Coordinates of C-alpha atoms in Angstrom, one line a residue:
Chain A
X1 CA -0.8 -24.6 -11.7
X2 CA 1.7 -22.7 -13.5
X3 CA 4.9 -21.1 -12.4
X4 CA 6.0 -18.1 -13.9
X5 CA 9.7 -18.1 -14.0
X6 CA 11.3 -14.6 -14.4
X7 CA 14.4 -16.2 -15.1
X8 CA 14.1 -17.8 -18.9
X9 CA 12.3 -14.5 -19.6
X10 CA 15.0 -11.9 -18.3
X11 CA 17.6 -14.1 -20.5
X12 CA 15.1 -13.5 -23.5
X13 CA 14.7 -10.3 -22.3
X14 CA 18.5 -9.3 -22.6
X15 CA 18.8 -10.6 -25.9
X16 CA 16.6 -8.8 -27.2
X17 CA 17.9 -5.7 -25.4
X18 CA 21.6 -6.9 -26.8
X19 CA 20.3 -5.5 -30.1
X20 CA 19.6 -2.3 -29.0
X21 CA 22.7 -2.0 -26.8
X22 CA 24.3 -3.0 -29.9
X23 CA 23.1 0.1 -32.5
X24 CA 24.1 2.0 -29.7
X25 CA 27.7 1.5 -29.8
X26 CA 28.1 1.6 -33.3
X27 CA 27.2 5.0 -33.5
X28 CA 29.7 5.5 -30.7
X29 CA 28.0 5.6 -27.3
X30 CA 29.1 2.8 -25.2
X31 CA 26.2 2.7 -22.6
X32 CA 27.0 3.1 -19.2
X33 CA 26.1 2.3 -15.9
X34 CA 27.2 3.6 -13.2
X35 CA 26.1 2.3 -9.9
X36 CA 26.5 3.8 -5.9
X37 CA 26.9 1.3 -3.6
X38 CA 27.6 2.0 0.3
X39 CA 28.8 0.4 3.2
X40 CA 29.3 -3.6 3.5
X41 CA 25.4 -4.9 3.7
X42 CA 25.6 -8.7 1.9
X43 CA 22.6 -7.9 0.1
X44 CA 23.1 -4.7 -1.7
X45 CA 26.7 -6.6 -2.6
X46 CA 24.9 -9.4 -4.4
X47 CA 22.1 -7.6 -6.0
X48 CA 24.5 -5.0 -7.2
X49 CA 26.6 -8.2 -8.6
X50 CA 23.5 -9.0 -10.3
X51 CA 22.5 -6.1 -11.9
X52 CA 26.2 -5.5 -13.0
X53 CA 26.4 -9.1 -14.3
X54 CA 23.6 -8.5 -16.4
X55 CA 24.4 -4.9 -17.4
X56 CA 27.4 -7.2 -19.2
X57 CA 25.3 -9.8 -20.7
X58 CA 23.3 -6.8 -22.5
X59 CA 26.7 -5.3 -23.6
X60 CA 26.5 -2.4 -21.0
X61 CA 29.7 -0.9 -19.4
X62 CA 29.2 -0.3 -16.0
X63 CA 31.5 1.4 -13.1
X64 CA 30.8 0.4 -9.8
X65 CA 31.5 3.6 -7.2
X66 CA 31.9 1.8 -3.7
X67 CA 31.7 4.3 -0.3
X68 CA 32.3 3.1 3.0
X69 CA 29.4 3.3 5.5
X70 CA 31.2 6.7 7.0
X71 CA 30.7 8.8 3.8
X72 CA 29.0 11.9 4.5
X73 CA 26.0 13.6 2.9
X74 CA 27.8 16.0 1.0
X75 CA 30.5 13.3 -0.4
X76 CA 27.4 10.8 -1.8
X77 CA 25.7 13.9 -3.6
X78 CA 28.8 14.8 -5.1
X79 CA 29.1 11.5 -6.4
X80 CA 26.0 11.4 -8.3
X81 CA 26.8 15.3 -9.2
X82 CA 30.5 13.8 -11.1
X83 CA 28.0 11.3 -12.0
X84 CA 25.7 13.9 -14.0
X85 CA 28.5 15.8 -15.2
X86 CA 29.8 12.6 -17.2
X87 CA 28.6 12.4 -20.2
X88 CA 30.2 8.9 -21.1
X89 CA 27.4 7.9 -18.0
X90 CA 23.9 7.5 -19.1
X91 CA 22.4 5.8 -15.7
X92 CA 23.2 6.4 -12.2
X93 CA 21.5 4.4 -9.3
X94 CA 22.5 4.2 -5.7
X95 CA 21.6 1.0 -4.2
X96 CA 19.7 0.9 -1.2
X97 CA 19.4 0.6 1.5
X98 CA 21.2 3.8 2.7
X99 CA 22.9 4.6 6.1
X100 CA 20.0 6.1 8.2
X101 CA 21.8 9.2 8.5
X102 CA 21.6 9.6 5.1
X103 CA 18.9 11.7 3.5
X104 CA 17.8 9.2 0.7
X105 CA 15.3 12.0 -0.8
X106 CA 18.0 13.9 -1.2
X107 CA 20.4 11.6 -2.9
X108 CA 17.4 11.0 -5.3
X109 CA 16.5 14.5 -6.1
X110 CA 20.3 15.2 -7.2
X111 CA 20.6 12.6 -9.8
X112 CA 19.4 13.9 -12.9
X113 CA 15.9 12.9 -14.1
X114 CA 17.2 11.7 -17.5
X115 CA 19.9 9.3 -15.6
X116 CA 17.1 8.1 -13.2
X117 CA 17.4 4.3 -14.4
X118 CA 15.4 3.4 -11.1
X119 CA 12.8 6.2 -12.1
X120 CA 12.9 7.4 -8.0
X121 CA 13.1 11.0 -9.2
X122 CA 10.1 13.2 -8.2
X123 CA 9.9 14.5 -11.8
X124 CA 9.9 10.9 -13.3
X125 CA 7.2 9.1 -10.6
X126 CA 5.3 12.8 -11.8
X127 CA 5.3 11.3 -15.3
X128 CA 4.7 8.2 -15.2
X129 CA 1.3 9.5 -13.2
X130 CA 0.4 10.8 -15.5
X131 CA 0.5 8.8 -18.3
X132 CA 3.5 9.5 -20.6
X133 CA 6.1 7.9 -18.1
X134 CA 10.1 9.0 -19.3
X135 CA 11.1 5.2 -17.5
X136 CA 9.4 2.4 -16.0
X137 CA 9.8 1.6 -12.5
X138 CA 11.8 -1.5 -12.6
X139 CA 9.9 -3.9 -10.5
X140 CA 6.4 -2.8 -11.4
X141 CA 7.6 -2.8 -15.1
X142 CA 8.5 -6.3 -14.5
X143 CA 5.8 -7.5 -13.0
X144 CA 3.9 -6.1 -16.3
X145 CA 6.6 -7.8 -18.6
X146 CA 6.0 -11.2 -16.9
X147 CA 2.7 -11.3 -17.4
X148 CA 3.0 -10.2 -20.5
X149 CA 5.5 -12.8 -21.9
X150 CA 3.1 -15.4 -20.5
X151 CA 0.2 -14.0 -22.4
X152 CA -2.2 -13.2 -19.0
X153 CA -4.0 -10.5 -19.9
X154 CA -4.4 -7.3 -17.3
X155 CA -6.9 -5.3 -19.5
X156 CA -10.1 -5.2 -18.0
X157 CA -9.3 -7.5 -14.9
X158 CA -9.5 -6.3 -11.7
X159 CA -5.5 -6.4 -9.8
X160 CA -5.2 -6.0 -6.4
X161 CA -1.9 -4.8 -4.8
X162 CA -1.0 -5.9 -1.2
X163 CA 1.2 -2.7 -0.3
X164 CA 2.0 0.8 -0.9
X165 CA 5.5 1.4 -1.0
X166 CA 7.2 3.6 -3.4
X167 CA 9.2 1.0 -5.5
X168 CA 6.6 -1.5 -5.6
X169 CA 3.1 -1.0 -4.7
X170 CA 2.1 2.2 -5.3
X171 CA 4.2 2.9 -8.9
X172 CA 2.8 -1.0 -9.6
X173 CA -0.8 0.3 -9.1
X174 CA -0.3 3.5 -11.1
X175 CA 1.5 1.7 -14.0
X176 CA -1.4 -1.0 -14.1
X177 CA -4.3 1.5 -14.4
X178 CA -2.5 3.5 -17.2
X179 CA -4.2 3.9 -20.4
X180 CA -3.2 0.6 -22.8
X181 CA -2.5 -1.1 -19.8
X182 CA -6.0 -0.6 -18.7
X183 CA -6.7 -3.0 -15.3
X184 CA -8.8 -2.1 -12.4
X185 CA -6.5 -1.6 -9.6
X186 CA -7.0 -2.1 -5.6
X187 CA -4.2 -0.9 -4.0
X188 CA -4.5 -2.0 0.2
X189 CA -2.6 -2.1 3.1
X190 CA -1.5 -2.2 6.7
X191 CA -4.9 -0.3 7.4
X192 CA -7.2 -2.1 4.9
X193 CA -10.2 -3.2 6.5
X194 CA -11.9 -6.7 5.4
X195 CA -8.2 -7.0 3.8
X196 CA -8.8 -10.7 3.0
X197 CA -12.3 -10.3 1.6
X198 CA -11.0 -8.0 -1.0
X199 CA -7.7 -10.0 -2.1
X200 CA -10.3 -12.6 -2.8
X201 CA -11.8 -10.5 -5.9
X202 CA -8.8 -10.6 -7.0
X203 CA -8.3 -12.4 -10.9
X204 CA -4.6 -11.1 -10.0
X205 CA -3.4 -10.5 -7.0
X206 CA -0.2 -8.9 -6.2
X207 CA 1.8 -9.3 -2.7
X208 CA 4.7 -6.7 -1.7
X209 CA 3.9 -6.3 1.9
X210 CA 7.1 -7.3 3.1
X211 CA 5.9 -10.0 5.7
X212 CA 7.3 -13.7 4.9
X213 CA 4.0 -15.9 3.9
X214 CA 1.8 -13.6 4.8
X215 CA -0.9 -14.6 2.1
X216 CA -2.4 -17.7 2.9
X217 CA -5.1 -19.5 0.6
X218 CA -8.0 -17.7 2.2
X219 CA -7.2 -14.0 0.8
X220 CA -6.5 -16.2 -3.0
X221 CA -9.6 -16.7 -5.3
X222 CA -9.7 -20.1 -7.0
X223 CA -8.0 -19.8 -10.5
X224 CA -6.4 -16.0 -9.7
X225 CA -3.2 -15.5 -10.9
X226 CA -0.8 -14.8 -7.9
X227 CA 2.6 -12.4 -8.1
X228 CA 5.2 -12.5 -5.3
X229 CA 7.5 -9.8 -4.8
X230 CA 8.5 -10.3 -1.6
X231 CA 11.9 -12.1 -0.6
X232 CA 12.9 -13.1 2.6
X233 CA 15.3 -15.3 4.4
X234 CA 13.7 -17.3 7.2
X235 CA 15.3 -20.0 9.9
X236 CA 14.6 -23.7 8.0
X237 CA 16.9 -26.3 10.7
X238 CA 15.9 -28.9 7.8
X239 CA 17.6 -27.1 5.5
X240 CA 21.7 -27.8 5.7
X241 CA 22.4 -23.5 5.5
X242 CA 19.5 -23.3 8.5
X243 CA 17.4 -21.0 6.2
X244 CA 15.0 -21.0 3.2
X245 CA 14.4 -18.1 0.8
X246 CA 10.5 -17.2 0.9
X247 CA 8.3 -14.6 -0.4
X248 CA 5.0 -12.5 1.1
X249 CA 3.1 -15.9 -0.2
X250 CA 2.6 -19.4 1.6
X251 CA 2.8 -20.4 -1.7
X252 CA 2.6 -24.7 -0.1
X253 CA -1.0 -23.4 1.0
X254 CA -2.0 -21.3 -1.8
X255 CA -0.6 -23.7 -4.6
X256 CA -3.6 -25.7 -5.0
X257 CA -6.4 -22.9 -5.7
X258 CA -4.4 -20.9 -8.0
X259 CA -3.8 -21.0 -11.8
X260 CA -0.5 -19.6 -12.2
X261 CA 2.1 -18.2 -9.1
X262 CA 5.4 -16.5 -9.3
X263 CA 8.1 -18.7 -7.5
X264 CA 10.9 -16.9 -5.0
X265 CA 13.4 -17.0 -6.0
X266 CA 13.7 -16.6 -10.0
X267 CA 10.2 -15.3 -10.4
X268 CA 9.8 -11.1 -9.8
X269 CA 13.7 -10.5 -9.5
X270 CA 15.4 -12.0 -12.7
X271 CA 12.8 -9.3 -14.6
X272 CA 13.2 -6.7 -12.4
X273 CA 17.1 -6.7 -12.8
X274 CA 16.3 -6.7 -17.1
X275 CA 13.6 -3.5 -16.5
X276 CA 17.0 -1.6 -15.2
X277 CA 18.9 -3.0 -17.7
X278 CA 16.4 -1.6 -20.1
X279 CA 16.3 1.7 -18.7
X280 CA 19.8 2.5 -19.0
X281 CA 19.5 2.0 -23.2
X282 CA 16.6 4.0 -22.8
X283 CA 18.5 6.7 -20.8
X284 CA 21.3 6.2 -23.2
X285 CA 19.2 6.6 -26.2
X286 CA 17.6 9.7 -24.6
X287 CA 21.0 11.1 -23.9
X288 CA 22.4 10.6 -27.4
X289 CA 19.8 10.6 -29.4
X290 CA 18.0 13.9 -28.3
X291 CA 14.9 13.7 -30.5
X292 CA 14.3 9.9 -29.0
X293 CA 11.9 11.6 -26.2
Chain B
X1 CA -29.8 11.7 3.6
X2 CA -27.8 14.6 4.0
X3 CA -27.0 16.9 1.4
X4 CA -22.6 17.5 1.5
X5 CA -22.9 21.4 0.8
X6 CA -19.5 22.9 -0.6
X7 CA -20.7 25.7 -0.4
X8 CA -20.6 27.3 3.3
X9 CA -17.8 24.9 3.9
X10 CA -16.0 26.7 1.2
X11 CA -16.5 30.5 3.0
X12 CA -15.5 28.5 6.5
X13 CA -12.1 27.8 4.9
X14 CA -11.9 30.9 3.2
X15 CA -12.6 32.6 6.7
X16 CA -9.5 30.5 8.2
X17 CA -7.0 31.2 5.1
X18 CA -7.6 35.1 6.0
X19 CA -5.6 34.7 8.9
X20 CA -2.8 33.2 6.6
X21 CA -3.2 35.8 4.1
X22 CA -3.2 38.4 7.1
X23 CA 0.1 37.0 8.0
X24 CA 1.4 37.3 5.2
X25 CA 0.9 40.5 3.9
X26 CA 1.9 41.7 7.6
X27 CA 5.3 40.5 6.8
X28 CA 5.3 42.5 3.7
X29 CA 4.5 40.2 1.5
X30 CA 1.1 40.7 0.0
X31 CA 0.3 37.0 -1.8
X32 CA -0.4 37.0 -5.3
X33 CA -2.0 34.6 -8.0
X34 CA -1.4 35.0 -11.5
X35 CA -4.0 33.3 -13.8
X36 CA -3.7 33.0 -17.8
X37 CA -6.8 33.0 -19.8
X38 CA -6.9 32.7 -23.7
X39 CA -9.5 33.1 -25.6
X40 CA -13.2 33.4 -25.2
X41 CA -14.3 30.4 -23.7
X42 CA -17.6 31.4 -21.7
X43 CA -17.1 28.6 -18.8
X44 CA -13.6 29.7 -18.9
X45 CA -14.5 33.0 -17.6
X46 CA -16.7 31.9 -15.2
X47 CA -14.4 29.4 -13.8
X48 CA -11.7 32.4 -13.4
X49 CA -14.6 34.7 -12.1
X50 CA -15.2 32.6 -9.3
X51 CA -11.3 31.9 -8.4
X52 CA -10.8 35.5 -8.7
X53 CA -13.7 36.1 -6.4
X54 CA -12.4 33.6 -3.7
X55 CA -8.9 35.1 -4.0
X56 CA -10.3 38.6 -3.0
X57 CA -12.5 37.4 -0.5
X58 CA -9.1 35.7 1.7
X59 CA -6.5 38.9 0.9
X60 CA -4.7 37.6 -2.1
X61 CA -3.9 40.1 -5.3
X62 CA -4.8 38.5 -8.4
X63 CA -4.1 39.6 -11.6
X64 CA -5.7 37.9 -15.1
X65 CA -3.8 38.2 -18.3
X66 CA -6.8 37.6 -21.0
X67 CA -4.7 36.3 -24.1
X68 CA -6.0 36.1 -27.5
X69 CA -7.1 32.2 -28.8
X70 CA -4.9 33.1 -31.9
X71 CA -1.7 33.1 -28.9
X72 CA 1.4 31.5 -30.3
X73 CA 2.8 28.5 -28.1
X74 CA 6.2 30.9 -27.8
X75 CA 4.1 33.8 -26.1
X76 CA 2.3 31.5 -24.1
X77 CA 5.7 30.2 -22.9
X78 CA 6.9 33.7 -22.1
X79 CA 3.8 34.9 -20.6
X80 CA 4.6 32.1 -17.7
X81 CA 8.2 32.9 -18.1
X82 CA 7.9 36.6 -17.1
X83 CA 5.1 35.1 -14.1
X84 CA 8.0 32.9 -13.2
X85 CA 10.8 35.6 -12.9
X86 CA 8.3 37.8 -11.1
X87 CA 8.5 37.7 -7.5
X88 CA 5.7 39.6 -6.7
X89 CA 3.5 36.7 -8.0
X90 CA 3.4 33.4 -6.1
X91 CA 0.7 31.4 -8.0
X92 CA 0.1 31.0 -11.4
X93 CA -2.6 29.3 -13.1
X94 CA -3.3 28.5 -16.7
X95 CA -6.9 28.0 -17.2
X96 CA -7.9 25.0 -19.2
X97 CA -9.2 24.3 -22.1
X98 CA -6.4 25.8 -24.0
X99 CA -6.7 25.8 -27.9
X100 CA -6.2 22.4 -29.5
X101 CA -2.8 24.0 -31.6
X102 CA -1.0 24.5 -28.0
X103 CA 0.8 21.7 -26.3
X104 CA -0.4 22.3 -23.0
X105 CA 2.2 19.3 -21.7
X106 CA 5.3 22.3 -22.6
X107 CA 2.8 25.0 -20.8
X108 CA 2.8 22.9 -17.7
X109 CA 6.3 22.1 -17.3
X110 CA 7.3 25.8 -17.8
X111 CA 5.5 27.1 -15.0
X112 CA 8.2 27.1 -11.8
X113 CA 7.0 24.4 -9.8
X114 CA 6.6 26.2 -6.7
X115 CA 4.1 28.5 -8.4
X116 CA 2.1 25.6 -9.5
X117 CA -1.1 26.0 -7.0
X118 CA -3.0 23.6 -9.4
X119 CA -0.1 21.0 -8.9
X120 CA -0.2 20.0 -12.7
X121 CA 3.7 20.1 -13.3
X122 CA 5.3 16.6 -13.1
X123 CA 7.0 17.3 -10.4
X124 CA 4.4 18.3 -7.9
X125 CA 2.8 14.9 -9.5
X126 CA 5.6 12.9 -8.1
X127 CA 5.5 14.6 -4.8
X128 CA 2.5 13.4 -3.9
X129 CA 2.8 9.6 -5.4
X130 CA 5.4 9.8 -3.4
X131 CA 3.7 10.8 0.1
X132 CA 5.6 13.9 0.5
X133 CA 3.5 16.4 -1.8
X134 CA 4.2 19.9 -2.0
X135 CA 1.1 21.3 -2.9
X136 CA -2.1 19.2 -3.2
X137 CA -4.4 19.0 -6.5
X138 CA -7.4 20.9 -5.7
X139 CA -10.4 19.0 -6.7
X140 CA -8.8 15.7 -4.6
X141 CA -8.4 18.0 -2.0
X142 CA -11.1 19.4 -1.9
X143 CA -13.2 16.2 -1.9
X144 CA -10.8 15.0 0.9
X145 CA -11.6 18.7 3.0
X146 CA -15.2 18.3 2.4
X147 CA -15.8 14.5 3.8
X148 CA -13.4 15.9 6.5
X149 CA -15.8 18.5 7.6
X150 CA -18.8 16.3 6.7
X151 CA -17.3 14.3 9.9
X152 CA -17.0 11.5 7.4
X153 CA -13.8 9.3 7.5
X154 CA -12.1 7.7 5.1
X155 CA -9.2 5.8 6.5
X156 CA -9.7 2.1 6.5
X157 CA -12.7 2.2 4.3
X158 CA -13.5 1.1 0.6
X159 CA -13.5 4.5 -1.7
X160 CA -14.5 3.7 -5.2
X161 CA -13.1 6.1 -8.1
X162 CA -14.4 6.4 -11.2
X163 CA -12.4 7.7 -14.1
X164 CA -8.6 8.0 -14.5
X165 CA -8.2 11.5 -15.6
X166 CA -4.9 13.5 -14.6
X167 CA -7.1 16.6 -13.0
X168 CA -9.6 14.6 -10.4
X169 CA -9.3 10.2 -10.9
X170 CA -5.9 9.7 -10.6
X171 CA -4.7 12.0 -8.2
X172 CA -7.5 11.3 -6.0
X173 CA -6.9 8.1 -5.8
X174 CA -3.1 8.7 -4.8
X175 CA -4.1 11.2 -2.0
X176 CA -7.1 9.3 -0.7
X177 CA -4.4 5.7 -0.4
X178 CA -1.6 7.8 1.3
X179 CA -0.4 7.0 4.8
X180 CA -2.4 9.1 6.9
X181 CA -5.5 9.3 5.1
X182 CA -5.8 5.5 4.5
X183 CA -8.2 4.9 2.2
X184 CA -8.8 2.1 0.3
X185 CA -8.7 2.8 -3.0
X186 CA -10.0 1.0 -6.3
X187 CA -9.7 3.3 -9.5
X188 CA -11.8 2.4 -12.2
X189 CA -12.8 3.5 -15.7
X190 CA -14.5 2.7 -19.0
X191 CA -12.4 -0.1 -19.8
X192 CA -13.2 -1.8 -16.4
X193 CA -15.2 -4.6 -16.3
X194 CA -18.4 -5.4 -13.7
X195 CA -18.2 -1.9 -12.9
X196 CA -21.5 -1.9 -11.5
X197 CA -20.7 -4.3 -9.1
X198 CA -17.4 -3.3 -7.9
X199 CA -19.0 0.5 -7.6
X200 CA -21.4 -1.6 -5.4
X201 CA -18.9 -2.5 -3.0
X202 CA -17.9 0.9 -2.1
X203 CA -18.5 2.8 1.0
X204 CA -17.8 5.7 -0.7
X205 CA -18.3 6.5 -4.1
X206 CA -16.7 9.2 -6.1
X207 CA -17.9 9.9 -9.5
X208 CA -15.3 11.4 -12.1
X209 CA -16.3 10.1 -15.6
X210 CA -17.5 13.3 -17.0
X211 CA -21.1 11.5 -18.4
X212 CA -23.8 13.2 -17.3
X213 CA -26.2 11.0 -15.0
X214 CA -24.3 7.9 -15.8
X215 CA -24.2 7.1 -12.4
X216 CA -27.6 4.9 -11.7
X217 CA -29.1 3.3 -8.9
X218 CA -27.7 -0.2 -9.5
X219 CA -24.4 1.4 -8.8
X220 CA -24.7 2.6 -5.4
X221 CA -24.6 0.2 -2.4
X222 CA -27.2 1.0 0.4
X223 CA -25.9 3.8 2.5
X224 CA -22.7 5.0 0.6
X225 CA -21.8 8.7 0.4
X226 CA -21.9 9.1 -3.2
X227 CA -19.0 12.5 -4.3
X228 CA -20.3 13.9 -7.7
X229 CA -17.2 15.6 -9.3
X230 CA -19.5 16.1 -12.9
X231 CA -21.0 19.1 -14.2
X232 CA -23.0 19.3 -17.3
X233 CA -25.3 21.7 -18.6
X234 CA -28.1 19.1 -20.3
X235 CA -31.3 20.5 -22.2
X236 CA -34.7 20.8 -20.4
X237 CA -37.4 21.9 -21.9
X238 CA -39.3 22.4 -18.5
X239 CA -36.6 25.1 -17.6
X240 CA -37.1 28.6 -18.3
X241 CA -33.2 28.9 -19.4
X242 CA -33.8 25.9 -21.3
X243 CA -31.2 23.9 -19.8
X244 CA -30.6 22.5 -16.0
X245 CA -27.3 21.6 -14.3
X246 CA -26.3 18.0 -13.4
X247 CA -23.6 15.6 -12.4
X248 CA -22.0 12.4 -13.6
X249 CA -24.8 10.8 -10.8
X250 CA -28.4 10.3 -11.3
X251 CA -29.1 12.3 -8.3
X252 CA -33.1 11.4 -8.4
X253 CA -32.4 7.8 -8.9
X254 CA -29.7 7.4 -6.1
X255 CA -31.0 9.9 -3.5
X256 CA -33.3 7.1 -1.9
X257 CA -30.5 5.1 -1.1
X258 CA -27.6 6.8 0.0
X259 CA -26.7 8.0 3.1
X260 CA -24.9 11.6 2.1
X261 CA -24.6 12.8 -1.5
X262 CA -23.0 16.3 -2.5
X263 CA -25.1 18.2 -4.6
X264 CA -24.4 19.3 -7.9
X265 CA -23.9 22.8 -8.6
X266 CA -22.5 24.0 -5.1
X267 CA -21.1 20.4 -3.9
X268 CA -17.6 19.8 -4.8
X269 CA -17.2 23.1 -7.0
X270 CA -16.2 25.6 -4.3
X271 CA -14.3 23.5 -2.4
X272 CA -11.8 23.1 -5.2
X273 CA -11.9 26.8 -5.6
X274 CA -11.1 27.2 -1.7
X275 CA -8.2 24.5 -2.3
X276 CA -6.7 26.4 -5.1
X277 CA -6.5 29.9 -3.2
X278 CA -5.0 27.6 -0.3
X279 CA -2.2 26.3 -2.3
X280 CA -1.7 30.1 -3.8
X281 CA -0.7 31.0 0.4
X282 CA 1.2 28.1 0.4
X283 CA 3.0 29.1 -2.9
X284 CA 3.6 32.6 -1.3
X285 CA 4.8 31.0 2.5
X286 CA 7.3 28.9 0.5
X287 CA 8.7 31.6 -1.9
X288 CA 8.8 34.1 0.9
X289 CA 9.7 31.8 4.1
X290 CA 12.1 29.4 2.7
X291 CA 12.1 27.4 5.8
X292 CA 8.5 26.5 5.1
X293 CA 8.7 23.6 3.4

């Protein structure tokens, strides 16, 4: 059994991306990030630290616009309305989760498509559906990558996808059935019948339900190829902290049957953090260099 | 086996969007549907015949601008301009095919999107991949409305899609996964492989690949509802005309094992047309009642 590590990848990932970021500023546009962050959750702090951290290592400038957990509706769409105005800004995303009284599809809808590093705009999910995406999602795109870089092949082999959200599951099942890309895609969920039965078909089998070790070694075929995107913090009183990162996986039962497995942490994240990175050069080259698109 | 006739079930819905038509037009505003035609494609003009027809049947003006095949990209682009800045028209349509010269990707994404009752424009394409769709695509939804009235469900259950196009595989196989209608979905196409066997595994099978009879037997699990989106005019000698109508499904080959099958003309045909003069009232409730949507 082999684990997929995202993080050796992402590093090669940003080096190659260092280039890029590179011809960039010599012909005079710095890229730029610019990224929303509100209210005091520790999670959006650290995954904002990460993305920002690695927006540097690629040689991306990045602002960080930090609201407290009171700011209104109005106040976070003008934000990403300064933000669109800016030229020296080529990517805007606003870290979620949101305060609930927030309208999220609101927020989204503002930011303009062509600064839409998270590719959450209607007009850029509309485009990647149909074939000639403008950005990749970030997670989906590096799912793909990780695969990719560790030469498992998705053409022709049947993918099933354990969830349908809008970040992960659904763009993930879209992306993987694109022309080039070219796998059979089962997308299920919460009201999947024979849910198990199915996963088993699987030659790859994607979890993003969101439920900690949820996928246990009788939905895994012998030999599939398994991808965790799920991360979650669960009580551990063996562990000194009293808590273990996990994933959607119980990855001590479904070790033995499967060829290769994402771990969590450092499997799905590390590349999902590089696909954002890569989509603010993209944004940045679309931006500058109009005839890019 | 029963026969899924689109048909009658197209005048019942017709019957019902009156009443919104009705409403409409009592509040002054009479709903309108602009369709482009270019050129002298003969299933073009049946195609806009029939919408036409449908259109008049339910209370909505139409009006057909019959362009030249020699039409220039620019006055293509300004014919939907001057459709956009009308607001006496709530729908327009461009019928496909369009010439080869013309980039039908710009024609799209100038028509306003709220006048898009064939939801083609990127935007209405994101709307629904995102669960929240403005209008939805009218073959998909038609499909959807005709197992609906058929009495058969589709939440929970295995739907098999074959072919990826934008018009009919892909966005059916968004609508059909949503939350609320549940499906679940596997989209395949010609680069899939075992095809026959995973088409075997669904309870319902929908046939998109635009081959005529490809659809055999061996493809068909015992008791499926089989959805034949394909219609082909293929020589026969044994005809008078010389020629008889078919679908992407061997209909004489899998008739003995299924358990509902639409036929093919009069199956899935009208119900699209019925979808597309629904999403022409919803055009006009949104353009005229802003607090629609």
């Amino acid at each position: 059994m082999k684990f997929l590590s995202g993080k050796e990848l992402a590093r090669e990932l940003e080096s190659e991306l260092q280039r890029q970021a590179a011809s960039l500023a010599s012909g005079g546009h710095l890229p730029t990030l610019a990224v929303i962050r509100v209210g005091d959750d520790p999670g959006s702090e650290i995954y904002v630290r990460t993305k920002l951290k690695s927006a540097q290592r690629v040689g991306i400038t990045s602002l960080e616009r930090h609201l407290p957990v009171t700011v209104s509706q109005q106040e976070l769409e003008e934000t990403v309305e300064a933000f669109n105005a800016d030229p020296a800004i080529h990517g805007i995303l606003c870290q979620l989760p949101l305060p609930a009284k927030i309208q999220l599809e609101r927020i989204v809808e503002r930011i303009d498509p062509l600064k839409d590093v998270d590719c959450f705009h209607p007009e850029n999910v509309g485009l990647l559906a149909m074939g000639r995406p403008r950005f990749l999602p970030c997670t989906p795109a590096g799912i793909l990558e990780l695969l990719r870089r560790n030469e498992i092949s998705v053409a022709g082999r049947h993918v099933v996808v354990l969830g349908r959200s809008n970040i992960v599951g659904r763009p993930l099942s879209i992306l993987l059935s694109q022309k080039g890309v070219d796998a059979t895609v089962t997308l299920c969920h919460s009201r999947t019948a024979r849910l198990a039965e199915i996963a088993r078909e699987a030659d790859i089998l994607v979890a993003a339900i969101g439920r900690p070790e949820w996928v246990g070694a009788d939905m895994v075929k012998e030999g599939a190829v398994v991808v965790d995107v799920g991360v979650h913090r669960v009580e551990d009183s063996s562990k000194e902290r009293g808590y273990r990162i996990c994933g959607d996986v119980n990855q001590a039962e479904v070790a033995g049957r499967v060829s290769a497995m994402t771990p969590v942490p450092g499997g799905v994240g590390p590349m999902t953090v590089a696909m954002l990175v890569s989509n603010t050069l993209k944004a940045a080259f679309l931006q500058t260099q109009p005839r890019y698109e």
